[in-house]
Coordinates of C-alpha atoms in Angstrom, one line a residue:
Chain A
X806 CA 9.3 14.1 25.7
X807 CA 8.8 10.8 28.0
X808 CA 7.1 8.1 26.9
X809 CA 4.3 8.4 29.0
X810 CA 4.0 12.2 27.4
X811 CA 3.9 10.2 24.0
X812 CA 1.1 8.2 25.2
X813 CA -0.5 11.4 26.1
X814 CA -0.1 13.2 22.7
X815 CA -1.2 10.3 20.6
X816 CA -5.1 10.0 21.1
X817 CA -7.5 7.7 19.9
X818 CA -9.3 9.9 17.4
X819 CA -12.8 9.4 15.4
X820 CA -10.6 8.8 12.1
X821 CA -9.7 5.6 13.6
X822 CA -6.4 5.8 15.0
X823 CA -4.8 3.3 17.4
X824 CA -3.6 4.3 20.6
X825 CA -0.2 4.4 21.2
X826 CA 0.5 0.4 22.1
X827 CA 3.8 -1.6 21.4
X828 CA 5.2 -2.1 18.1
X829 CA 3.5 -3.8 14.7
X830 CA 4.3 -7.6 15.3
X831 CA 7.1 -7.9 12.4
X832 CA 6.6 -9.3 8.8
X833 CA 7.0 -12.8 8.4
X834 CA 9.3 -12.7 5.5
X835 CA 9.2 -16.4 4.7
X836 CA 5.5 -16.0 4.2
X837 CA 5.5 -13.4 1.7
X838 CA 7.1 -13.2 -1.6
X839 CA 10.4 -12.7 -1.9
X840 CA 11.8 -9.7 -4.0
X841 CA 13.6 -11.6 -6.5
X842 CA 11.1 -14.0 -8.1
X843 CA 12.9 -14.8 -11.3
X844 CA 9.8 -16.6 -13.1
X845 CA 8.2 -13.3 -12.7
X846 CA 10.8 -11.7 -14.6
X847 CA 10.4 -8.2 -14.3
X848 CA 11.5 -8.9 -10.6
X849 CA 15.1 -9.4 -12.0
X850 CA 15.6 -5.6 -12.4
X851 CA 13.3 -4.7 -9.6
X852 CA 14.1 -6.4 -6.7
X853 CA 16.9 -5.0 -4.4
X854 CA 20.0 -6.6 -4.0
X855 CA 20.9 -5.6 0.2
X856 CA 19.0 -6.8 2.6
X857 CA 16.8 -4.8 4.1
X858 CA 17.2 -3.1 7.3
X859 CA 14.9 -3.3 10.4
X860 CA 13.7 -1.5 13.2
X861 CA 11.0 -1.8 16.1
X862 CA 8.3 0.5 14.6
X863 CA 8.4 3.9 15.5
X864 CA 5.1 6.8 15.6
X865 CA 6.0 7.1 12.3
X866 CA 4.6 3.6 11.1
X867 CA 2.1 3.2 14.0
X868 CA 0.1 6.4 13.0
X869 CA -1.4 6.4 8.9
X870 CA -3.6 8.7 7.2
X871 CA -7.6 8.5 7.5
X872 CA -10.0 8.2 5.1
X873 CA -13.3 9.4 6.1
X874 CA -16.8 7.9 4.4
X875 CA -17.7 11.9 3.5
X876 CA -14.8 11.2 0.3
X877 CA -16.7 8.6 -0.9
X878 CA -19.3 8.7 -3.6
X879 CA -22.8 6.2 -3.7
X880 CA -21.9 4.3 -6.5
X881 CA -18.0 3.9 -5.3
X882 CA -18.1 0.1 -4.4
X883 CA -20.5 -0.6 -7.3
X884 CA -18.0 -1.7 -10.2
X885 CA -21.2 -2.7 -12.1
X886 CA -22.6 0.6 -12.4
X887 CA -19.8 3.5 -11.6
X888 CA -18.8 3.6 -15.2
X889 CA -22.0 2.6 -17.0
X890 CA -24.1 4.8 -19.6
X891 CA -26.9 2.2 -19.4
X892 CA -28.7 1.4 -16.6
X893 CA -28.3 -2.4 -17.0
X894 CA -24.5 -2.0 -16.1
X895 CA -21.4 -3.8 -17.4
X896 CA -21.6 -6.9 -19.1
X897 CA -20.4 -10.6 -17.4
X898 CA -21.1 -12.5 -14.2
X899 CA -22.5 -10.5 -11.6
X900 CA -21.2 -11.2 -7.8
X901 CA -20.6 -9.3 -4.8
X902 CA -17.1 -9.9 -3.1
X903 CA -17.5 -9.2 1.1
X904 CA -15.4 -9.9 3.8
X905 CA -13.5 -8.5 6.8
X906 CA -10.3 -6.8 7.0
X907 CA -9.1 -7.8 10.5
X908 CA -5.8 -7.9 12.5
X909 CA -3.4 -11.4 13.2
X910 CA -5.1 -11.5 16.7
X911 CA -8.6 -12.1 14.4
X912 CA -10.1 -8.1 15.5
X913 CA -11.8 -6.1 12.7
X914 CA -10.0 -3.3 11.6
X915 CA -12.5 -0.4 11.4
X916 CA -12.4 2.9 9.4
X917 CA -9.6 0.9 6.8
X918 CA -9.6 2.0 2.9
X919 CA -10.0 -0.8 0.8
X920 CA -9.4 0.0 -2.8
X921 CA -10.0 -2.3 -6.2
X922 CA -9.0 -2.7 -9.6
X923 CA -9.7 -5.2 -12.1
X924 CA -10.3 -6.6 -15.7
X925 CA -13.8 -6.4 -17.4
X926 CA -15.3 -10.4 -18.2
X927 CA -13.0 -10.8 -21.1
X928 CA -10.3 -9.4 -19.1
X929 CA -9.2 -6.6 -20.4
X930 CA -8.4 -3.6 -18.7
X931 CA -8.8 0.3 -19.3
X932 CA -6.3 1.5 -19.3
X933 CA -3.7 3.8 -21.4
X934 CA -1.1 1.4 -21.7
X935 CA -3.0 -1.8 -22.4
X936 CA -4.3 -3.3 -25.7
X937 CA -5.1 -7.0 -25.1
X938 CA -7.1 -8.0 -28.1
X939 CA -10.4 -8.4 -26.7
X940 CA -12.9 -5.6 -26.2
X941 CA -13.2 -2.8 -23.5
X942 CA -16.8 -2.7 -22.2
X943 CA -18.4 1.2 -22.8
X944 CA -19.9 0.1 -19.5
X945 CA -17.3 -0.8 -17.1
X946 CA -14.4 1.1 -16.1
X947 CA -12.8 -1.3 -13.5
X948 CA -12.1 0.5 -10.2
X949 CA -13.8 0.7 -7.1
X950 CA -13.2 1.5 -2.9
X951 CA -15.2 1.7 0.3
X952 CA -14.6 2.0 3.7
X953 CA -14.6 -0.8 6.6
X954 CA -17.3 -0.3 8.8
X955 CA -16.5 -0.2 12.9
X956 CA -16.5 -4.1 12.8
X957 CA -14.0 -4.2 9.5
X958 CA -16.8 -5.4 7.4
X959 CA -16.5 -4.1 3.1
X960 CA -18.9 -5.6 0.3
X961 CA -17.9 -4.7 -3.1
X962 CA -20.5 -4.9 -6.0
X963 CA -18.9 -6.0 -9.5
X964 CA -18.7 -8.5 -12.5
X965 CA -16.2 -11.8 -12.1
X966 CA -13.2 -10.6 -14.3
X967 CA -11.8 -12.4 -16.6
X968 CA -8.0 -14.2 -17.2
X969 CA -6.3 -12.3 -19.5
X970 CA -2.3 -13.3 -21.3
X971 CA 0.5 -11.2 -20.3
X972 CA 4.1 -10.9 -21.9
X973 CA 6.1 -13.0 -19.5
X974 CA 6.9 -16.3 -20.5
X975 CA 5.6 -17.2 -24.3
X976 CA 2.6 -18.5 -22.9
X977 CA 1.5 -16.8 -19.7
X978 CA -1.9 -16.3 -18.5
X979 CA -3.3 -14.4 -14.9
X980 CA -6.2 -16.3 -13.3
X981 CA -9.2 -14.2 -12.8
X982 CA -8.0 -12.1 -10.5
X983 CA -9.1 -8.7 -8.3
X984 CA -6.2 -6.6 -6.9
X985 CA -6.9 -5.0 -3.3
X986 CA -5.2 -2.0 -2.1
X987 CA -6.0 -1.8 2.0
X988 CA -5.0 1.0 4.4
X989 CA -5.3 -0.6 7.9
X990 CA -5.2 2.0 11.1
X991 CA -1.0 2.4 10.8
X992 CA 1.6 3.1 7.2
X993 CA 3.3 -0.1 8.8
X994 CA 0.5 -2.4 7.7
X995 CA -0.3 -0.9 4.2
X996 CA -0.6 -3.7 1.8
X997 CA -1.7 -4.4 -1.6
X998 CA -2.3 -7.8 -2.7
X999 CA -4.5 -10.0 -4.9
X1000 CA -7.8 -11.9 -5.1
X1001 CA -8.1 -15.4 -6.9
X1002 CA -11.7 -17.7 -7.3
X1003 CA -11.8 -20.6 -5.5
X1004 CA -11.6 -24.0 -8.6
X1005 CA -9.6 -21.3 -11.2
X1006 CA -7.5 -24.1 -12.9
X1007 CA -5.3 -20.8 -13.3
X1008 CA -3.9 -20.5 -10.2
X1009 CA -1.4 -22.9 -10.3
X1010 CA -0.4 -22.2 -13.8
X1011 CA 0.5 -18.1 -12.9
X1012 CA 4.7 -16.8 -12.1
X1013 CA 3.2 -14.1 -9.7
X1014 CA 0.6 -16.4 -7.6
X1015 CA 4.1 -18.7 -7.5
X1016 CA 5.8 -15.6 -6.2
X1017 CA 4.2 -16.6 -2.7
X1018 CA 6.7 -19.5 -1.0
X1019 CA 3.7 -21.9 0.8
X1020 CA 0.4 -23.6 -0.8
X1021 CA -0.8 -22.2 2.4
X1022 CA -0.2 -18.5 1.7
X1023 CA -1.3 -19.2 -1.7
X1024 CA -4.3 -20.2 -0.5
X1025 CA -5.3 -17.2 1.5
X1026 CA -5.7 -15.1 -1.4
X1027 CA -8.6 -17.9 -2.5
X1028 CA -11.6 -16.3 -2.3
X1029 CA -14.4 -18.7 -1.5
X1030 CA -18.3 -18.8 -3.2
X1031 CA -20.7 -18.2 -0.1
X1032 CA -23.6 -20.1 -1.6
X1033 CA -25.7 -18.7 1.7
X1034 CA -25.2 -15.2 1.2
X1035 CA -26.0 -15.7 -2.5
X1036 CA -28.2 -13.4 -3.7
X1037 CA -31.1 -15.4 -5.4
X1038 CA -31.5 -14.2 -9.1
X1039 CA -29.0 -11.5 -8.6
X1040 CA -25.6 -12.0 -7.9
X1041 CA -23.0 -14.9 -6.6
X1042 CA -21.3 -14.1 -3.1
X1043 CA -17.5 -14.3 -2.9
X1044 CA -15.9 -14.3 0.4
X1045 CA -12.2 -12.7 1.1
X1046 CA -11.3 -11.8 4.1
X1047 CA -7.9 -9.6 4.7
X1048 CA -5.4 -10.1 7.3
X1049 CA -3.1 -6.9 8.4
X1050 CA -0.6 -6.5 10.9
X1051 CA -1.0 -6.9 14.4
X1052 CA 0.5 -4.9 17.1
X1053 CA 1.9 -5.7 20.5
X1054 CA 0.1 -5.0 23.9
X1055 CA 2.9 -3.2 25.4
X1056 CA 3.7 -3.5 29.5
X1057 CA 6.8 -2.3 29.1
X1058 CA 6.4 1.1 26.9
X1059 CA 10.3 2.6 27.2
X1060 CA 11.5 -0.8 26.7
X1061 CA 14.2 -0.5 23.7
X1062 CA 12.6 -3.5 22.1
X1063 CA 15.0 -4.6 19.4
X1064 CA 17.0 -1.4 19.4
Chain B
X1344 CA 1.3 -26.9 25.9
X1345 CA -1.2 -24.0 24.8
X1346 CA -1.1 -23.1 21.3
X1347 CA -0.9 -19.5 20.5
X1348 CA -3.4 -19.3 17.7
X1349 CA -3.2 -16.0 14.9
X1350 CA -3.6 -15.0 11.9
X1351 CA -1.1 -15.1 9.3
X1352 CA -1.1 -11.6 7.6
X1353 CA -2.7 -12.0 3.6
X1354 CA 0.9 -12.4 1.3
X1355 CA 1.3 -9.2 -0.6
X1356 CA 1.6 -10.0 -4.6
X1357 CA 2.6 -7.3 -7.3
X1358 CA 0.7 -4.3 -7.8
X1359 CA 0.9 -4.8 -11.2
X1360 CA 1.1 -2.6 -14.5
X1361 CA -2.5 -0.8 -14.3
X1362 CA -2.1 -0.1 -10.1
X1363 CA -3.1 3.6 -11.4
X1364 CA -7.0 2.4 -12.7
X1365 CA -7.6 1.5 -8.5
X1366 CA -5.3 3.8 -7.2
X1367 CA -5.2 7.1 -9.3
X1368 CA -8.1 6.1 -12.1
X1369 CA -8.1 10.0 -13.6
X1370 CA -4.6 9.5 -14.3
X1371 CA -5.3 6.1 -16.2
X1372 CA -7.5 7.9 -17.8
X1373 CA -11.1 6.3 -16.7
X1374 CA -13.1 9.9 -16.3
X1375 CA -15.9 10.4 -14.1
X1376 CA -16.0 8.0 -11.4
X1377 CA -13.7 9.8 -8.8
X1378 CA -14.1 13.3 -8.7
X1379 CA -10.2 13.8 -7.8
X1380 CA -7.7 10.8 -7.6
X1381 CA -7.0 10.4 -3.6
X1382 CA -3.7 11.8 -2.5
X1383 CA -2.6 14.4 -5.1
X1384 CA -3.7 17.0 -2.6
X1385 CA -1.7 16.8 0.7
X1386 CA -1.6 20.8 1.5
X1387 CA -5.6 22.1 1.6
X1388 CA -5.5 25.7 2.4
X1389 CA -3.2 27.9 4.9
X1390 CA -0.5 25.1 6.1
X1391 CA 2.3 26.2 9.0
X1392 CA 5.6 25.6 8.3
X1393 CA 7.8 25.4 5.1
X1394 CA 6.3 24.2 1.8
X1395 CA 8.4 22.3 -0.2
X1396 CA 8.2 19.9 -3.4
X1397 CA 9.5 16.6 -3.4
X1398 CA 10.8 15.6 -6.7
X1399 CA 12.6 12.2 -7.8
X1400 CA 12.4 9.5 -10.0
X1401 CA 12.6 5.5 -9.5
X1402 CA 15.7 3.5 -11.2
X1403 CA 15.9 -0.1 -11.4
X1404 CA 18.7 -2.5 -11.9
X1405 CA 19.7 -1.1 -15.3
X1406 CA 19.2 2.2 -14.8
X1407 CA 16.4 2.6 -16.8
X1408 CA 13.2 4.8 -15.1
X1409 CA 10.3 3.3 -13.7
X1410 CA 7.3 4.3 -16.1
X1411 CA 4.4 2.4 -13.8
X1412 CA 5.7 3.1 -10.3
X1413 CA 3.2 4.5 -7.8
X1414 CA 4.9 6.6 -4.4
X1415 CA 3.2 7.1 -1.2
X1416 CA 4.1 9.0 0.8
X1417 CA 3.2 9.8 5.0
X1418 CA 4.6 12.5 7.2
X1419 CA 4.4 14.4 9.9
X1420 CA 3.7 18.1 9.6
X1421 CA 5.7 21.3 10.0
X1422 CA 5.5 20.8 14.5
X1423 CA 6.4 17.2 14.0
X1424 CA 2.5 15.9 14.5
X1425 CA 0.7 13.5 12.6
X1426 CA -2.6 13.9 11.1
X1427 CA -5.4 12.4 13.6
X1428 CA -2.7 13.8 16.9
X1429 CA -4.3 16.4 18.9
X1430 CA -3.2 19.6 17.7
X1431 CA -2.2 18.4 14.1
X1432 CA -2.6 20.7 11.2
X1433 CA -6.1 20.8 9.7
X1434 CA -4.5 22.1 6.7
X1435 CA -2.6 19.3 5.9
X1436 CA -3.4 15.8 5.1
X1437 CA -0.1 14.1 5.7
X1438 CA -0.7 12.2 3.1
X1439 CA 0.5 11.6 -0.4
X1440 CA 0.1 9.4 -3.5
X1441 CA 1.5 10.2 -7.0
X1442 CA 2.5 8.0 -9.9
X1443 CA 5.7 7.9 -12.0
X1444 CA 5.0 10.2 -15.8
X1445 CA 4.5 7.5 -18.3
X1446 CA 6.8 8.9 -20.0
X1447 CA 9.7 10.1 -18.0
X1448 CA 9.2 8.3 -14.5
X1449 CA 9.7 11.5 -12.6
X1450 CA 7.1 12.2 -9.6
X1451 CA 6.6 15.6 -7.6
X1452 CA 5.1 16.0 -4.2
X1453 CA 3.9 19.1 -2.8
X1454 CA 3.9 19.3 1.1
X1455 CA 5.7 20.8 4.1
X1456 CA 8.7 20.2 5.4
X1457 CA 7.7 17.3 8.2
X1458 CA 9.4 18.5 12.4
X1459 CA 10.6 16.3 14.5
X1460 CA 8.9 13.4 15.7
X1461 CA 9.7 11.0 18.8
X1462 CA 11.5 7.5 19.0
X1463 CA 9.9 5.0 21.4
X1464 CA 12.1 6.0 24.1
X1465 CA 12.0 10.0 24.2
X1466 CA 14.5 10.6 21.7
X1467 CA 13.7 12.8 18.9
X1468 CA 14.2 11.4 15.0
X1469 CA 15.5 13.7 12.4
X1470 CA 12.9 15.0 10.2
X1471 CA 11.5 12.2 7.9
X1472 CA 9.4 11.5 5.3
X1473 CA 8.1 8.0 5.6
X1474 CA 7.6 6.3 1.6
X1475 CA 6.3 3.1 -0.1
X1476 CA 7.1 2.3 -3.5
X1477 CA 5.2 -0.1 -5.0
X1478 CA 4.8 -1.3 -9.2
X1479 CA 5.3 -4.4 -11.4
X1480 CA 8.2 -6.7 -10.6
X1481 CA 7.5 -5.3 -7.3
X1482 CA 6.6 -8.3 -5.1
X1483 CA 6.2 -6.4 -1.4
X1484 CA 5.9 -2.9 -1.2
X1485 CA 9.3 -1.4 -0.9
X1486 CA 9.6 0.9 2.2
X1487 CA 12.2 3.3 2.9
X1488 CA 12.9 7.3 4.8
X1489 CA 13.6 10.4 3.1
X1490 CA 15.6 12.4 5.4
X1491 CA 16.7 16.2 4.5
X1492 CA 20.1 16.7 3.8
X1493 CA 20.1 20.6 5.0
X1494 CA 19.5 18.8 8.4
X1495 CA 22.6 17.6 9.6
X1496 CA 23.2 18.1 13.3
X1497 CA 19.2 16.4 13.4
X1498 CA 20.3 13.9 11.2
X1499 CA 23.6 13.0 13.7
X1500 CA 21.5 12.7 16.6
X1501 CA 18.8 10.0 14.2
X1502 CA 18.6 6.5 16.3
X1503 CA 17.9 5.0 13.4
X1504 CA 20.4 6.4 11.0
X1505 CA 22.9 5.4 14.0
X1506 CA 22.1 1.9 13.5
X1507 CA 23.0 2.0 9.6
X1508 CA 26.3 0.0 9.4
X1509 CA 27.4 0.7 6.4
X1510 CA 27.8 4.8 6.5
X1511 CA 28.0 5.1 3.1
X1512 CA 24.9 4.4 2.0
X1513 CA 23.4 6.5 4.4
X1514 CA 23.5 9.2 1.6
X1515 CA 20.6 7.0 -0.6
X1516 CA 18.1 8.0 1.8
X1517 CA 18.9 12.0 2.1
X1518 CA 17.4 14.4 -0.2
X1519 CA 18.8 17.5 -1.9
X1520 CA 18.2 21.0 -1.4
X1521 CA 18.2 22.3 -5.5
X1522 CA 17.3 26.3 -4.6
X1523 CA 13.1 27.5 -4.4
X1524 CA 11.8 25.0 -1.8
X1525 CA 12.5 21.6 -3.7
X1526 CA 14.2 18.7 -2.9
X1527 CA 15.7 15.7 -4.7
X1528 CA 14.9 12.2 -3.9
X1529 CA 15.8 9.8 -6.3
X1530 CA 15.3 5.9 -5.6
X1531 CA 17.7 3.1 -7.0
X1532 CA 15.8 -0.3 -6.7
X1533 CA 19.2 -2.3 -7.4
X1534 CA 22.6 -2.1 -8.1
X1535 CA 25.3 0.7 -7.8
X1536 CA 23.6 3.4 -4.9
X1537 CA 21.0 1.3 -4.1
X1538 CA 18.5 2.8 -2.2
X1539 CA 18.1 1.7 2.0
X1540 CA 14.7 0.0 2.0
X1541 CA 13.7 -0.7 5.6
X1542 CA 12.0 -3.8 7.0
X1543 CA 9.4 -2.5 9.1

């Protein structure tokens, strides 16, 4: 098959798929955390040895699954209510976290999967395997997910979790914290990260936020209090926006770029 | 001189102990807000091609099994197209996402053996299973190929296997026909066999 054929087969499809273009610009390793991070210390065992190997992205990582609104259920991106028996919802601060998910060249990414989990107020989770000493809430469950719309817009509804200790030096504490799972159009720009709140003395106290090399990058996982969007008498706005991958405008389509 | 202004892409961090209460919430057991964790379905009724099961488990530096490890998994179908591609099969999403047993570590997928599927220049890859591994102590997701040992002259003629120096390890990213339609995959995050994780 040419390469023009390729261009032929690939379509841009409702499901949000990108047109076969150049390659994802590559990851800026420098800017991301390193594998081996020993202050977080279960990096030690879990962080390979060899460096990775690289090649100019392929079909392979340019195309990625699509997630369709008709999956999704009403009260999906409402963390306050999807668990709750009582009408009133989970107990804590209310907000609503909003934002874009766009590309390094600043465009939305449409049709893009965001998913969330997170601590209740006191910051404990639900889950199996956890048993932090303060109390579950009967009325929050702490997951939630919702599409982009076409201009990479999300809004999540939930309660501000809280910082909770975890066994990793004798003394170790997360700062309030939101974790964000996003699907982008391509598998090369999946990415799961975290949220912190802007002022959380925490921040600069936590191994894993110190995984991240720069102040900078540290910096863009800040979410910031949007006083404007506020709703009065409701809930505080946070504002996160996510940055994926970008891809190349190819001229030059057979080009063995970096092959 | 003209700056060049982007974005820097948001740093990944650790998806953390309880990745399963976001990803796969049934599992972790929180009941009744998804109807079905995402991704445990990736064959959805009458699917061409070979249906196989993908089993493995994750290692890290000691050895020990990964009890909190989530796999994803994206592939081509049984004709070498990709969900969303004209002419893809509507029976099949693609698409996979399991988690590690608490218990054991061990993970099973069931799909379809993936075709063929172009290089940028024309050139067919061998059939591939594209995967991300990601848990705590995991920083950035870990990417890396399974490729199908039962595929050799395919495998051969791979332009990215080609480029794999070190020939050896070439054998960490094939997986192994055990009889009945299932593969092994297992993946060794450090040490002795360490699995080829890609920077893509």
């Amino acid at each position: 098959m040419s390469a023009f054929q390729q261009k032929q087969a690939v379509t841009q499809t409702p499901g949000g798929h990108a047109a076969p273009g150049g390659g994802l610009y590559a990851r800026d390793r420098a800017w991301h955390p390193a594998a081996l991070t020993p202050p977080y210390k279960t990096s030690v065992a879990r962080s390979p040895v060899r460096a990775p190997i690289s090649f100019s992205t392929t079909l392979s990582e340019e195309t990625g699954p699509v997630f369709t609104q008709d999956m999704l259920g009403p009260l999906d991106a409402d963390l306050i209510h999807n668990y709750a028996k009582s009408p009133e919802g989970a107990i804590g601060p209310r907000i609503v976290v909003q934002g874009r998910v766009l590309d390094e060249d600043g465009r939305g990414v449409p049709h893009s999967l965001v998913e969330v989990w997170q601590a209740n107020a006191g910051g404990r989770y639900r889950h199996k395997k956890e048993g932090y000493l303060a109390p579950l809430d009967p009325d929050f469950g702490g997951c939630g997910r919702c599409i982009t719309d076409e201009f990479g817009n999300y809004e999540f509804r939930t309660i501000q979790p809280g910082p909770y200790p975890w066994p990793n030096g004798p003394n170790d504490w997360r700062p309030a914290h939101i974790h964000f799972s996003v699907f982008g159009r391509s598998w090369g720009q999946r990415l799961i990260t975290q949220m912190y709140f802007d002022g959380d003395p925490m921040i600069w106290h936590c191994p894993i936020v110190g995984t991240i090399p720069s102040r900078e990058g540290i910096e863009s996982l800040v979410a910031r209090l949007d006083m404007e969007a506020t709703i009065p008498m409701d809930a505080r706005v946070y504002r996160f926006d996510i940055v994926l991958r970008g891809r190349r405008q190819t001229l030059f389509e057979n080009r063995m770029e970096g092959l | 001189m003209q700056r060049i202004e982007r974005l820097k892409e948001s740093p990944s961090q650790t998806a953390g102990p309880y990745v399963h209460i976001g990803a796969l919430p049934n599992f972790a057991g929180i009941d009744g807000v998804y109807d079905e964790d995402l991704g445990q379905r990736m064959v959805l009724g009458a699917v061409r091609g070979e249906q196989i099961t993908l089993r493995g488990t994750v290692y890290d530096g000691t050895g020990a099994a990964l009890r909190d490890a989530m796999v994803e998994i994206w592939q081509a179908d049984a004709a070498g197209l990709y969900a969303g591609q004209d002419g893809a099969d509507p029976a099949f999403t693609g698409w996979g996402r399991q988690a590690g047993d608490m218990e054991t570590g061990a993970f099973a997928f069931e799909t379809v053996k993936p075709g063929a599927v172009p290089f940028r220049d024309g050139r067919m890859q061998a059939p591939h299973v594209s995967v991300w591994i990601v848990a705590r102590g995991i920083n950035l997701g870990l990417q890396t190929r399974i490729y199908f040992a039962d595929e050799q002259e395919a495998n051969a003629a791979d332009p990215i296997l080609a480029r794999i120096e070190h020939r050896d390890r070439i054998s960490t990213l094939m997986a192994r026909p055990e009889g009945d339609g299932t593969y092994r995959f297992d993946i060794r995050l450090q040490g002795e066999a360490e699995t080829i994780f890609f920077d893509i």
